[in-house]
Tab-separated table of C-alpha atoms and ligand atoms in Angstrom:
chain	number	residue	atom	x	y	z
W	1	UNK	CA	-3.876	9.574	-28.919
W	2	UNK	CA	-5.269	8.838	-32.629
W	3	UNK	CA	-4.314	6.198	-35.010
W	4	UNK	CA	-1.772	8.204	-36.556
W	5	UNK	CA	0.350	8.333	-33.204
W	6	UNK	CA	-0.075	4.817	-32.810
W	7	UNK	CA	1.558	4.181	-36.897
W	8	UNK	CA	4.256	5.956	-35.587
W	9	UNK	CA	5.020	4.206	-32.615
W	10	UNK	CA	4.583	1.301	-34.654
W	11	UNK	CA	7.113	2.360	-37.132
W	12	UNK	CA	9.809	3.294	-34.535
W	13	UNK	CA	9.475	-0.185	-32.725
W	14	UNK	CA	10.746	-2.633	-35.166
W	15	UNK	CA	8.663	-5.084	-33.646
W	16	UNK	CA	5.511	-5.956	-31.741
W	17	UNK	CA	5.080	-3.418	-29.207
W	18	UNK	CA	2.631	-2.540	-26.559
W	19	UNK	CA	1.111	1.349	-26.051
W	20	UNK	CA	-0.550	2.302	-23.118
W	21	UNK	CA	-2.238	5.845	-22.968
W	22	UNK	CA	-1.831	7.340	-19.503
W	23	UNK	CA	-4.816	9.686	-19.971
W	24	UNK	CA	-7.060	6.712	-20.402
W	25	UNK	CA	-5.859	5.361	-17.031
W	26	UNK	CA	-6.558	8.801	-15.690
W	27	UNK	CA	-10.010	8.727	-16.625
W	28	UNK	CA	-11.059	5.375	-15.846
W	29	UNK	CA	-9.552	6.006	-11.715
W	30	UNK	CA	-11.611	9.309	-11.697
W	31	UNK	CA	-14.498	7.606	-13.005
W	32	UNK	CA	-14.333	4.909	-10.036
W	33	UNK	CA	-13.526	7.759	-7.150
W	34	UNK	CA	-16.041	9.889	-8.523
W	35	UNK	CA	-18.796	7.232	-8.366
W	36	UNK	CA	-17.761	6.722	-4.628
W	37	UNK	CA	-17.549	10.437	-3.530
W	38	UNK	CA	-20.039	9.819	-1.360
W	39	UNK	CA	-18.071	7.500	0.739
W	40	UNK	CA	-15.983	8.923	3.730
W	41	UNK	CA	-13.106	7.274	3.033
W	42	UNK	CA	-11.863	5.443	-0.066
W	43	UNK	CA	-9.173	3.685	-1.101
W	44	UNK	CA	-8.412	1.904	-4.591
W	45	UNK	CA	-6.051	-0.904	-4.594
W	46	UNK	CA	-4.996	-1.136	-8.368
W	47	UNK	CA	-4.366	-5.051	-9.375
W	48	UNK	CA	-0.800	-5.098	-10.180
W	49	UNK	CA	-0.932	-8.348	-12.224
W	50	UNK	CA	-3.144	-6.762	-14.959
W	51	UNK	CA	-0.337	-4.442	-15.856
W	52	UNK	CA	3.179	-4.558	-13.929
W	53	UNK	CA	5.227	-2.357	-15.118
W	54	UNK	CA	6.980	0.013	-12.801
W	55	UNK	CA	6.318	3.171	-15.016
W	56	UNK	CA	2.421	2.772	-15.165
W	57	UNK	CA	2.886	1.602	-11.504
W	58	UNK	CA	4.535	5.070	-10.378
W	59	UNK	CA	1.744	6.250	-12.349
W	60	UNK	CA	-0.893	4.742	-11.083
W	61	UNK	CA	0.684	5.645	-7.364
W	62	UNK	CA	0.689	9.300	-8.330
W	63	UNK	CA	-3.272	8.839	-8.827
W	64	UNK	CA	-3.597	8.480	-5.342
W	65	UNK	CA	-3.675	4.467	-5.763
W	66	UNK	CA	-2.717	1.529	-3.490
W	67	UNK	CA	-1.884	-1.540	-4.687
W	68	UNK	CA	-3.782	-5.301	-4.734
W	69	UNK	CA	-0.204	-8.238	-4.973
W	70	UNK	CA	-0.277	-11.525	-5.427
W	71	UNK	CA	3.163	-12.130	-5.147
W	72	UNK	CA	5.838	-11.254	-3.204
W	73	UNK	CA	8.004	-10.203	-6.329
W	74	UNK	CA	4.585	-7.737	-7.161
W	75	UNK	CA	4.883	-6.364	-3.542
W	76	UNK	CA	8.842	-5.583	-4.315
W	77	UNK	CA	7.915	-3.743	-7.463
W	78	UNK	CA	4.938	-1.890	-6.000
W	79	UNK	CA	7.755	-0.485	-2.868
W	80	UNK	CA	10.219	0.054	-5.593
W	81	UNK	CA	7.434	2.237	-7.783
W	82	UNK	CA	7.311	4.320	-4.629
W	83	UNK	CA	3.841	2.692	-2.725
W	84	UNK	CA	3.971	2.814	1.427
W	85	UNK	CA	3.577	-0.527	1.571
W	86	UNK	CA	0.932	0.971	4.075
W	87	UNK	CA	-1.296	1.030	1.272
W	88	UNK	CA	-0.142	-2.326	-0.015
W	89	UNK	CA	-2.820	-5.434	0.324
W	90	UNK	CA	-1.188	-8.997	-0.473
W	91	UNK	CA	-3.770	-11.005	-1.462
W	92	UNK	CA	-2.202	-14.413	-2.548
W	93	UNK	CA	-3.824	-17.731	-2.881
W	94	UNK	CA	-2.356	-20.843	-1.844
W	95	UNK	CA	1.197	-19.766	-0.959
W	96	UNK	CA	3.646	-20.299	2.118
W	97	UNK	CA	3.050	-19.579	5.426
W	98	UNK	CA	6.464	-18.023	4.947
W	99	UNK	CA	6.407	-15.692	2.436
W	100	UNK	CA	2.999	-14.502	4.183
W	101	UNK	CA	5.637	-13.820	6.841
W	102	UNK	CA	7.990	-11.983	4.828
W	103	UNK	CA	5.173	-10.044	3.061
W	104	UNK	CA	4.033	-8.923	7.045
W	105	UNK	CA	7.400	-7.859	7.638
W	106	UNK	CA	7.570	-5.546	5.555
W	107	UNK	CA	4.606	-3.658	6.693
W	108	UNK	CA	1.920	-4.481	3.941
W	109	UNK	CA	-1.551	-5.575	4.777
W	110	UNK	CA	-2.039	-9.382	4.773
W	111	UNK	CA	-5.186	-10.981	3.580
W	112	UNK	CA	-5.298	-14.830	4.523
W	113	UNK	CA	-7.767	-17.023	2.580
W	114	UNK	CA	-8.016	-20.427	4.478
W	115	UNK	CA	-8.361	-21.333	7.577
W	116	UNK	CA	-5.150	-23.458	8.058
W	117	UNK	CA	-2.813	-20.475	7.237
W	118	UNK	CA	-5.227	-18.197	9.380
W	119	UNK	CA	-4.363	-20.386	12.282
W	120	UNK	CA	-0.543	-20.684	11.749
W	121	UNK	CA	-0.543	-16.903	11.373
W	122	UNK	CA	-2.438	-16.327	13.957
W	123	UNK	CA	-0.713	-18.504	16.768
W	124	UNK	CA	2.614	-16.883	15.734
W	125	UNK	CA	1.972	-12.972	15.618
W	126	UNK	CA	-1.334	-12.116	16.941
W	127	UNK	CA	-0.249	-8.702	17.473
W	128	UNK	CA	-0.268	-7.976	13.366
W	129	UNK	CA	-3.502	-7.194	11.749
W	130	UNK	CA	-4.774	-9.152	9.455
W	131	UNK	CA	-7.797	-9.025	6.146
W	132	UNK	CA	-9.894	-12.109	5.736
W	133	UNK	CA	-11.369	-13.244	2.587
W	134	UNK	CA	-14.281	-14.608	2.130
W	135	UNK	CA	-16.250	-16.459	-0.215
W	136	UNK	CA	-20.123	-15.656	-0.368
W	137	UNK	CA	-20.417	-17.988	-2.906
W	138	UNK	CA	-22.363	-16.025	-5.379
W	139	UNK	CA	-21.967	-15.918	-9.119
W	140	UNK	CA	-21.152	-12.505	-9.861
W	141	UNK	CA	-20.415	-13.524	-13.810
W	142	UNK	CA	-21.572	-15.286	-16.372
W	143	UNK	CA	-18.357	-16.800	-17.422
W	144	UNK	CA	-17.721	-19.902	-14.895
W	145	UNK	CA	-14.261	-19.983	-15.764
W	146	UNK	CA	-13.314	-16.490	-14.128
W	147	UNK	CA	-16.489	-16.226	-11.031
W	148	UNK	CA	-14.414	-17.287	-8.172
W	149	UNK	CA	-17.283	-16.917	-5.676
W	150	UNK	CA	-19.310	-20.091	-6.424
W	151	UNK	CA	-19.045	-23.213	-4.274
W	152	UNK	CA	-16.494	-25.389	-5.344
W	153	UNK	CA	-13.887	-22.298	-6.020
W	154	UNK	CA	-10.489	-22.478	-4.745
W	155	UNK	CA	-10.913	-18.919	-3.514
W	156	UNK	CA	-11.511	-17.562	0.231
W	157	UNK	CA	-12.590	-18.956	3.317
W	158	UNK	CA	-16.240	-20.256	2.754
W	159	UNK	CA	-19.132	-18.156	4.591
W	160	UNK	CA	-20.562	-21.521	5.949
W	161	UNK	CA	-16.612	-21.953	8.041
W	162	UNK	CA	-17.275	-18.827	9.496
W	163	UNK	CA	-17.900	-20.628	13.140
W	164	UNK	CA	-14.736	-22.105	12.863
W	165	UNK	CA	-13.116	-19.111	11.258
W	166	UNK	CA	-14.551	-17.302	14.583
W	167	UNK	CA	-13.027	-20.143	17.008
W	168	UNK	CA	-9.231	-19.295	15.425
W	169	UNK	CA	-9.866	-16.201	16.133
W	170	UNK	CA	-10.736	-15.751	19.493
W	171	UNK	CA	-7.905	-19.079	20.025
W	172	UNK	CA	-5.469	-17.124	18.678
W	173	UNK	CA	-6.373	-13.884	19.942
W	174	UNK	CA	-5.404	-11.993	16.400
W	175	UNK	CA	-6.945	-9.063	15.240
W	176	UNK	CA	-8.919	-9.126	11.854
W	177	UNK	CA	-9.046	-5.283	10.581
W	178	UNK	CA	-10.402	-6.132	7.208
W	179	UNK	CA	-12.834	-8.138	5.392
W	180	UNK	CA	-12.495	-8.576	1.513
W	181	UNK	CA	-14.098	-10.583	-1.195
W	182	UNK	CA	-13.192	-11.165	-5.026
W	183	UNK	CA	-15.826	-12.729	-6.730
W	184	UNK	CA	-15.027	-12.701	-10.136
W	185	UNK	CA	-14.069	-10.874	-12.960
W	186	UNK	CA	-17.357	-10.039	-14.660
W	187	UNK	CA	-19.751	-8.059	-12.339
W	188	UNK	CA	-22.912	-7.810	-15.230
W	189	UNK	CA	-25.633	-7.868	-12.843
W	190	UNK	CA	-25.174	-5.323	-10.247
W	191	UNK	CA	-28.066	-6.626	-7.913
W	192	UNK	CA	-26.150	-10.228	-7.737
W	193	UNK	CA	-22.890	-8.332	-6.350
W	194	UNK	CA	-24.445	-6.317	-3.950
W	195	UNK	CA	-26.685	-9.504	-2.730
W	196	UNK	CA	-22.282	-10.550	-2.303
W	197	UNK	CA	-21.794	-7.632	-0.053
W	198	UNK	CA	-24.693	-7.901	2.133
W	199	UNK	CA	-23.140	-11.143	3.087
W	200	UNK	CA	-20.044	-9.328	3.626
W	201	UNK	CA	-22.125	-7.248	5.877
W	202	UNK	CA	-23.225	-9.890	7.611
W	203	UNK	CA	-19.724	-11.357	8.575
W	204	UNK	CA	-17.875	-8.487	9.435
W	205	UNK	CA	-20.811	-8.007	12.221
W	206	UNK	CA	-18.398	-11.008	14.309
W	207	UNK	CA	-15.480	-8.594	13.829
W	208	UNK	CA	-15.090	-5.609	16.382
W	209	UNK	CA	-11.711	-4.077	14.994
W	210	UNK	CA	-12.300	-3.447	11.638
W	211	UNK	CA	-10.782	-0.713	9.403
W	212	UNK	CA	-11.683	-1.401	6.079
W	213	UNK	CA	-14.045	-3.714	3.561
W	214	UNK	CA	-12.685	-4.530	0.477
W	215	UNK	CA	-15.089	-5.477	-2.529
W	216	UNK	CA	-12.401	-6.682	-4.813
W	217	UNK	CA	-12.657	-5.937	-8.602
W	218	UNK	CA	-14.846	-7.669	-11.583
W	219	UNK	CA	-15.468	-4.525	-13.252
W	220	UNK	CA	-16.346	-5.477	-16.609
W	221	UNK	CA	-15.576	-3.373	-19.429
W	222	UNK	CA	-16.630	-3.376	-22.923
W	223	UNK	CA	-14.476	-5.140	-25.496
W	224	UNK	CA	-16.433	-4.967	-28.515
W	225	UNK	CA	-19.244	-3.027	-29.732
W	226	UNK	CA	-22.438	-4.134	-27.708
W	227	UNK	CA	-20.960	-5.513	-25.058
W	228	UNK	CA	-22.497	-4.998	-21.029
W	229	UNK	CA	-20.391	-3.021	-19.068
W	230	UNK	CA	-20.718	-2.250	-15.277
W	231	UNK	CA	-22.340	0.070	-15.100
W	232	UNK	CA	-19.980	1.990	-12.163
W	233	UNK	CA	-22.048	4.876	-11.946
W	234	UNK	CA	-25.072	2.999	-10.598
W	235	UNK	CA	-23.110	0.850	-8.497
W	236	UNK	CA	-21.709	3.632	-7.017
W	237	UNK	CA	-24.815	5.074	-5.943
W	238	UNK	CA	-26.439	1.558	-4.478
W	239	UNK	CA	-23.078	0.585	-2.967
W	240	UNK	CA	-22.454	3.973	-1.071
W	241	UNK	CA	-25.555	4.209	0.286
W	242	UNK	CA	-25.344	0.593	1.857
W	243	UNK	CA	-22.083	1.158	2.854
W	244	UNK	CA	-22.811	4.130	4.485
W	245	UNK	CA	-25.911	2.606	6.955
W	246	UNK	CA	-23.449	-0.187	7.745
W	247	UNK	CA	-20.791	2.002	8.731
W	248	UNK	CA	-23.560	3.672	10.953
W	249	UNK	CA	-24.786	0.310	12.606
W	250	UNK	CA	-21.456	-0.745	12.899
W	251	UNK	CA	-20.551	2.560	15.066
W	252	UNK	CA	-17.605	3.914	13.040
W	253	UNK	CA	-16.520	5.479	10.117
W	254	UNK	CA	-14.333	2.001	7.900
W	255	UNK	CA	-13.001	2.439	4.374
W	256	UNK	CA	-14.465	1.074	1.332
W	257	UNK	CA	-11.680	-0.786	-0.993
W	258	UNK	CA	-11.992	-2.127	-4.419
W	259	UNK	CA	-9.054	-3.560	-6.255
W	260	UNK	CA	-9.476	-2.925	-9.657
W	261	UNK	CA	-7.088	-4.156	-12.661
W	262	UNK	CA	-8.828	-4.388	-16.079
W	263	UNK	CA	-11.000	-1.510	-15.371
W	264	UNK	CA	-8.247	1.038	-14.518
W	265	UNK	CA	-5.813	-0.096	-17.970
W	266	UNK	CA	-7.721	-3.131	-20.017
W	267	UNK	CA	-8.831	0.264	-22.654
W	268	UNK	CA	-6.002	2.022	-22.113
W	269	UNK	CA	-3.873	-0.685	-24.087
W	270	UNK	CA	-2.958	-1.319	-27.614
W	271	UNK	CA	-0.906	-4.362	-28.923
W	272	UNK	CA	0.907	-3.102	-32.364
W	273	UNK	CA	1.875	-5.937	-34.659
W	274	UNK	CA	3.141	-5.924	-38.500
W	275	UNK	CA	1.565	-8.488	-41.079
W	276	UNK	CA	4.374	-10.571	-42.294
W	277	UNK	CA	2.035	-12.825	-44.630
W	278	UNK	CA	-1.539	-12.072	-46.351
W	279	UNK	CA	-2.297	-15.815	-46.800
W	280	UNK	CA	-5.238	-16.692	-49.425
W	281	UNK	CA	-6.812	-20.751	-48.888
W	282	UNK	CA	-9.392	-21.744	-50.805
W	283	UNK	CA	-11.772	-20.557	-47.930
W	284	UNK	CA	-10.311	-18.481	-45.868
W	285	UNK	CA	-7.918	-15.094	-45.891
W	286	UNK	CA	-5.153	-15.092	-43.389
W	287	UNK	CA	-3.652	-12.248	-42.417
W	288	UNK	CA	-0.646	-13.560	-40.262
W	289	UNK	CA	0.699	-11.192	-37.585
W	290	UNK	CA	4.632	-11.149	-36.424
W	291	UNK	CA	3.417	-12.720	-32.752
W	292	UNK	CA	1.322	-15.273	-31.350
W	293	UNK	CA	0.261	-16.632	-28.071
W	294	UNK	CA	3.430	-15.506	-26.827
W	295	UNK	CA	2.821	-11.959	-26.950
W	296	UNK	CA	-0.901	-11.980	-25.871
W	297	UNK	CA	-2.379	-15.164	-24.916
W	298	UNK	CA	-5.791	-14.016	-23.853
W	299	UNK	CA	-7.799	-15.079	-26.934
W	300	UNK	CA	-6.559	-18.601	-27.119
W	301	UNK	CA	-6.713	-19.058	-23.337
W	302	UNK	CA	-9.964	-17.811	-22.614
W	303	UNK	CA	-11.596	-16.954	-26.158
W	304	UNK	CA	-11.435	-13.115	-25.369
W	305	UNK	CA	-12.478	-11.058	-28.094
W	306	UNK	CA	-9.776	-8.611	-28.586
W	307	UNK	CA	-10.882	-5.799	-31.654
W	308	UNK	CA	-8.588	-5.765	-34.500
W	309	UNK	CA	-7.882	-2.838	-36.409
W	310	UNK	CA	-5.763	-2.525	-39.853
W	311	UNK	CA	-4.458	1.036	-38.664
W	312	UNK	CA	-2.190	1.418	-41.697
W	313	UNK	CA	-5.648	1.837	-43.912
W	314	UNK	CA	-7.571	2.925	-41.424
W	315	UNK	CA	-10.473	4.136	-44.411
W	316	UNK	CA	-10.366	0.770	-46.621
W	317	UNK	CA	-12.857	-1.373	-47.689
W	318	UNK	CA	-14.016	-4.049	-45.151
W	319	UNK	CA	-12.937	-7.504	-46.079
W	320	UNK	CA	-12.985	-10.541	-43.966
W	321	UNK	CA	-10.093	-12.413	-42.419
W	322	UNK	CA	-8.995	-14.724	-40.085
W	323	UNK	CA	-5.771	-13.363	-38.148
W	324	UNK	CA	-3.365	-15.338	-36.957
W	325	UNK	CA	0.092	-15.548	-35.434
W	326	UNK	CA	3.442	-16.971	-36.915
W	327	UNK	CA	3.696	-19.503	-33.745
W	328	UNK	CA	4.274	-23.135	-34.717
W	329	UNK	CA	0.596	-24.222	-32.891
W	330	UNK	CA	-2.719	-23.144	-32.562
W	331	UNK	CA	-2.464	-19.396	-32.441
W	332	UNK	CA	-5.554	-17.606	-34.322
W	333	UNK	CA	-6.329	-13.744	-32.402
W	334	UNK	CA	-9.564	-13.775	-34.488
W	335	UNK	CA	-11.665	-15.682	-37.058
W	336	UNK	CA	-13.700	-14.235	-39.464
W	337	UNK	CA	-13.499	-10.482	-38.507
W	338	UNK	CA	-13.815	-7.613	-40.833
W	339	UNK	CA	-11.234	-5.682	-41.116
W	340	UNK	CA	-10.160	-2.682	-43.546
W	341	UNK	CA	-8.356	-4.293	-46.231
W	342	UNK	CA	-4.714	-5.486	-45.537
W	343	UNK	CA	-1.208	-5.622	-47.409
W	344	UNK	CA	1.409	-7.089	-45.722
W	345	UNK	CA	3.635	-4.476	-43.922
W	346	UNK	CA	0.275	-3.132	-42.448
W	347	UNK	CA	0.389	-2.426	-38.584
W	348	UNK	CA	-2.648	-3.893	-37.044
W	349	UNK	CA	-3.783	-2.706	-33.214
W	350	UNK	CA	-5.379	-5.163	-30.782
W	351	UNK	CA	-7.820	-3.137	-28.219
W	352	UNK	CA	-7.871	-3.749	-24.695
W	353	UNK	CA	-4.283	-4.823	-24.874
W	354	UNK	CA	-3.573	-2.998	-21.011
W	355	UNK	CA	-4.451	-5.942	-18.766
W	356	UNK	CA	-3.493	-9.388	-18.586
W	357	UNK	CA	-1.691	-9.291	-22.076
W	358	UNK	CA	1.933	-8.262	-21.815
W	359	UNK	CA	2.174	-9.565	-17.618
W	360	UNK	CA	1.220	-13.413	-19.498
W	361	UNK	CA	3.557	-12.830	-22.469
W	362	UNK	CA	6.437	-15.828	-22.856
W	363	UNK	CA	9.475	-16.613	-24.662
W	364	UNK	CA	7.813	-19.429	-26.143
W	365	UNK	CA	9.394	-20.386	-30.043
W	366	UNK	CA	12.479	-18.607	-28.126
W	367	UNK	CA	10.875	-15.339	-29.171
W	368	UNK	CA	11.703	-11.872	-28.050
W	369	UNK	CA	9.030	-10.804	-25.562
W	370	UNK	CA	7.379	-7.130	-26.940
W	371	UNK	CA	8.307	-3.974	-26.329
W	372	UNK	CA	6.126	-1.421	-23.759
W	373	UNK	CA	5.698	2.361	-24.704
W	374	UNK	CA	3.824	5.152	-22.348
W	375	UNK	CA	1.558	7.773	-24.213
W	376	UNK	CA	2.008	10.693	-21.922
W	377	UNK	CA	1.221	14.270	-22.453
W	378	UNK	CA	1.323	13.687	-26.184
W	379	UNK	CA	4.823	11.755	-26.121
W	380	UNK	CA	5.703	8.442	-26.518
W	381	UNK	CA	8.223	7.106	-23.936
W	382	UNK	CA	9.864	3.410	-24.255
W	383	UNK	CA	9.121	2.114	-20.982
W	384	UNK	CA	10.672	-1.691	-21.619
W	385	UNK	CA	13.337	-2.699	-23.908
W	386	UNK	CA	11.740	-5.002	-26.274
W	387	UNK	CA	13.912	-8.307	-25.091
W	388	UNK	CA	17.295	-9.730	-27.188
W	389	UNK	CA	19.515	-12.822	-27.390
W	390	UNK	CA	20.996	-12.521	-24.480
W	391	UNK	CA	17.566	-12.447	-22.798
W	392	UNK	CA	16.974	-16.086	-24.178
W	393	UNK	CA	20.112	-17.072	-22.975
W	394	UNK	CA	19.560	-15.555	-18.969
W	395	UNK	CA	19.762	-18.325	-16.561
W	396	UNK	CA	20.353	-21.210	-19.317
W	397	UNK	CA	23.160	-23.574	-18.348
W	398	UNK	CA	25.102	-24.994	-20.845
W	399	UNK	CA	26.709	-27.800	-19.659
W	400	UNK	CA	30.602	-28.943	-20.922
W	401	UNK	CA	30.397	-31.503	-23.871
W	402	UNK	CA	32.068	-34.544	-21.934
W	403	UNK	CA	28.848	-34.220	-19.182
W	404	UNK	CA	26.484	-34.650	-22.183
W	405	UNK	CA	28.675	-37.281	-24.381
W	406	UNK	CA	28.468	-39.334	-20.844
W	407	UNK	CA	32.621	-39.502	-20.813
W	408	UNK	CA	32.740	-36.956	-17.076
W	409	UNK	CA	31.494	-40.030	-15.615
W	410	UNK	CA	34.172	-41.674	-15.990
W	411	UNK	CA	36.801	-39.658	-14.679
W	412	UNK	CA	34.490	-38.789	-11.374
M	1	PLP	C1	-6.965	-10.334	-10.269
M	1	PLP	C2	-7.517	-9.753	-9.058
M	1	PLP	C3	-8.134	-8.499	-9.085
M	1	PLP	C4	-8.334	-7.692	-10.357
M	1	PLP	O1	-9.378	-8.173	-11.138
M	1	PLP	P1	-9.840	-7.387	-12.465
M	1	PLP	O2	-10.890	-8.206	-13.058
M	1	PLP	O3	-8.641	-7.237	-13.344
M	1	PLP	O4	-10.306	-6.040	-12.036
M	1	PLP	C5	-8.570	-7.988	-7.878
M	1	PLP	N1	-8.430	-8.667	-6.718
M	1	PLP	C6	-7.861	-9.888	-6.660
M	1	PLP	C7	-7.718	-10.582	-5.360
M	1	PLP	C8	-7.393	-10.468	-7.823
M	1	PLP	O5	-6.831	-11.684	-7.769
């Protein structure tokens, strides 16, 4: 798709709107399965929170996918996008023994992270297989605020609990068929995460039943010029061959798992907002965008650099601006950043809008959330109603005027 397509789109959507290109998606899952062809058996469990809608989901099923939840409410969607929920793994973190329960029953792999729930599961169906994570405690990132491997994370059961992780097990009598780490979501030195998976190695040595080892995600990809990505290709290469002369020790043939999110749809995403205001300060240019924080939050939660392009003047001279939302509170997308010049009533497109942008938009200002389209086979296809009134409105109570005036009472 060019930057004509996406004017267009932008034009039709009276309002923010997100645009994911399928073909991008495409590419990025073939890039991953090609880089493991040399594995026997492979099996990619896309992230469903980076991206949840039930079109790209069906999508991403008819890849050949399975699916990495969080939630129950994720596990629903990915059964109702048409998943086995075989091919299902429900890796939560801190949630109830019982909705561990109802995840089991219906038939998706569990993945336990502590040693408490471990034990409660365990006791009560030792007969269902079950994936353990574990936390090697390496920094696979540079960012602490997303490396979930280091040692005071909230994240998996800690490799130095593994003798007490062993005692549940054998207590219990359960069966552990898979071993799984997420470390973080910036893999930039490739020799630190496989240094993580010869620990996983190590501890699925204690485990005689397994079927699979999953490496989680932290592919990084590049969101501006100059940024390290992973480099999958190499990774590939080192990982298979390790994988393969465990699988040999270990005496049979297990499948290698990776849940990726951003890497499969972070590029395939655009955000598309119009520029209601071109503000001039005595230092600054604004150019002030019809969303905010509410739309895509990413940049004021995290600082993530999101590229901005003016694609209405996709050929004008660079000028510096500073571009910012219409939310009453702090709610600048970029500072400083040179952008072909702008006129209000320009669309501009934020890149990498696929993951984590529309799944952590909000109603907040009581604003509509955005619209999603699917670029597919040169078509654009609305694949969520941009939200209305009635949408703000869902759920809300209003209670009868003598409740709030205080005079109910009086009569109860
Ligand atoms: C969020 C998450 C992922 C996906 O991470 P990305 O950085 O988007 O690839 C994978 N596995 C688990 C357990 C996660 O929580």
């Amino acid at each position: 798709m060019n930057t004509a397509d996406l004017v267009k789109i932008a034009e039709g959507a009276n309002g923010p709107v997100y645009v994911y290109d399928a073909e991008k998606i495409k590419r990025q899952y073939e890039r991953l399965t090609s880089a493991f062809s040399g594995v026997g058996k492979l099996r990619l469990h896309y992230a469903t929170k980076a991206l949840n809608n039930i079109s790209i989901l069906k999508y991403i099923q008819g890849l050949g996918a399975g699916l990495d939840t969080v939630s129950i409410q994720e596990v629903r969607l990915g059964i109702q996008a048409g998943f086995d929920p075989a091919t299902i793994i429900f890796t939560p973190n801190g949630v109830s023994l019982n909705e561990i329960e109802e995840v089991a029953k219906l038939g998706v792999q569990i993945n336990i992270d502590n040693l408490s729930i471990l034990e409660q599961f365990g006791s009560k169906y030792p007969d269902i297989p079950v994936c353990i994570r574990i936390n090697p405690h390496v920094m696979a990132g540079g960012n602490s605020n997303i490396s979930v491997g280091h040692i005071d994370s909230k994240f998996g059961i800690s490799i130095h609990q593994i003798p007490h992780l062993l005692r549940i097990t054998e207590n219990t009598n359960m069966r552990i068929n898979g071993i799984h780490m997420h470390t973080g979501s910036d893999i930039l030195d490739i020799d630190v995460f496989l240094h993580a998976t010869e620990i996983l190695f190590e501890t699925a040595k204690n485990f005689r039943n397994l079927e699979f080892i999953d490496f989680g995600s932290g592919f990084k990809v590049p969101y501006k010029q100059g940024d390290i990505e992973t480099n999958i290709e190499e990774l590939g290469e080192k990982l298979t061959a390790k994988f393969n002369a465990f699988c040999s020790e270990y005496g049979r043939q297990l499948t290698l798992a990776f849940e990726p999110g951003k890497f499969l749809v972070s590029q395939a995403g655009y955000f598309l907002t119009k520029v209601n205001v071109v503000k001039q300060t005595t230092s600054t240019v604004f150019a002030q965008v019809d969303s905010g924080f509410n739309h895509l939050i990413r940049p004021m939660l995290y600082g993530s650099h999101h590229e901005i392009e003016n694609i209405s003047n996709p050929n004008g001279r660079e000028r510096f601006y500073s571009v910012v939302g219409y939310i009453c509170e702090t709610d600048t997308f970029g500072s400083n950043r040179k952008i072909a010049e702008i006129s209000e009533g320009d669309f501009l497109a934020f890149h990498n809008a696929g993951a984590y942008c529309n799944t952590m938009a909000s109603n907040y200002n009581s604003r509509y959330r955005p619209a999603e389209v699917l670029w597919i086979n040169n078509e654009a296809h609305l694949i969520r109603a941009r939200e209305n009134f009635e949408d703000i409105l869902r759920n809300q109570i209003e209670l009868d005027a003598s409740i709030l005036s205080g005079k109910a009472t009086v009569e109860a």
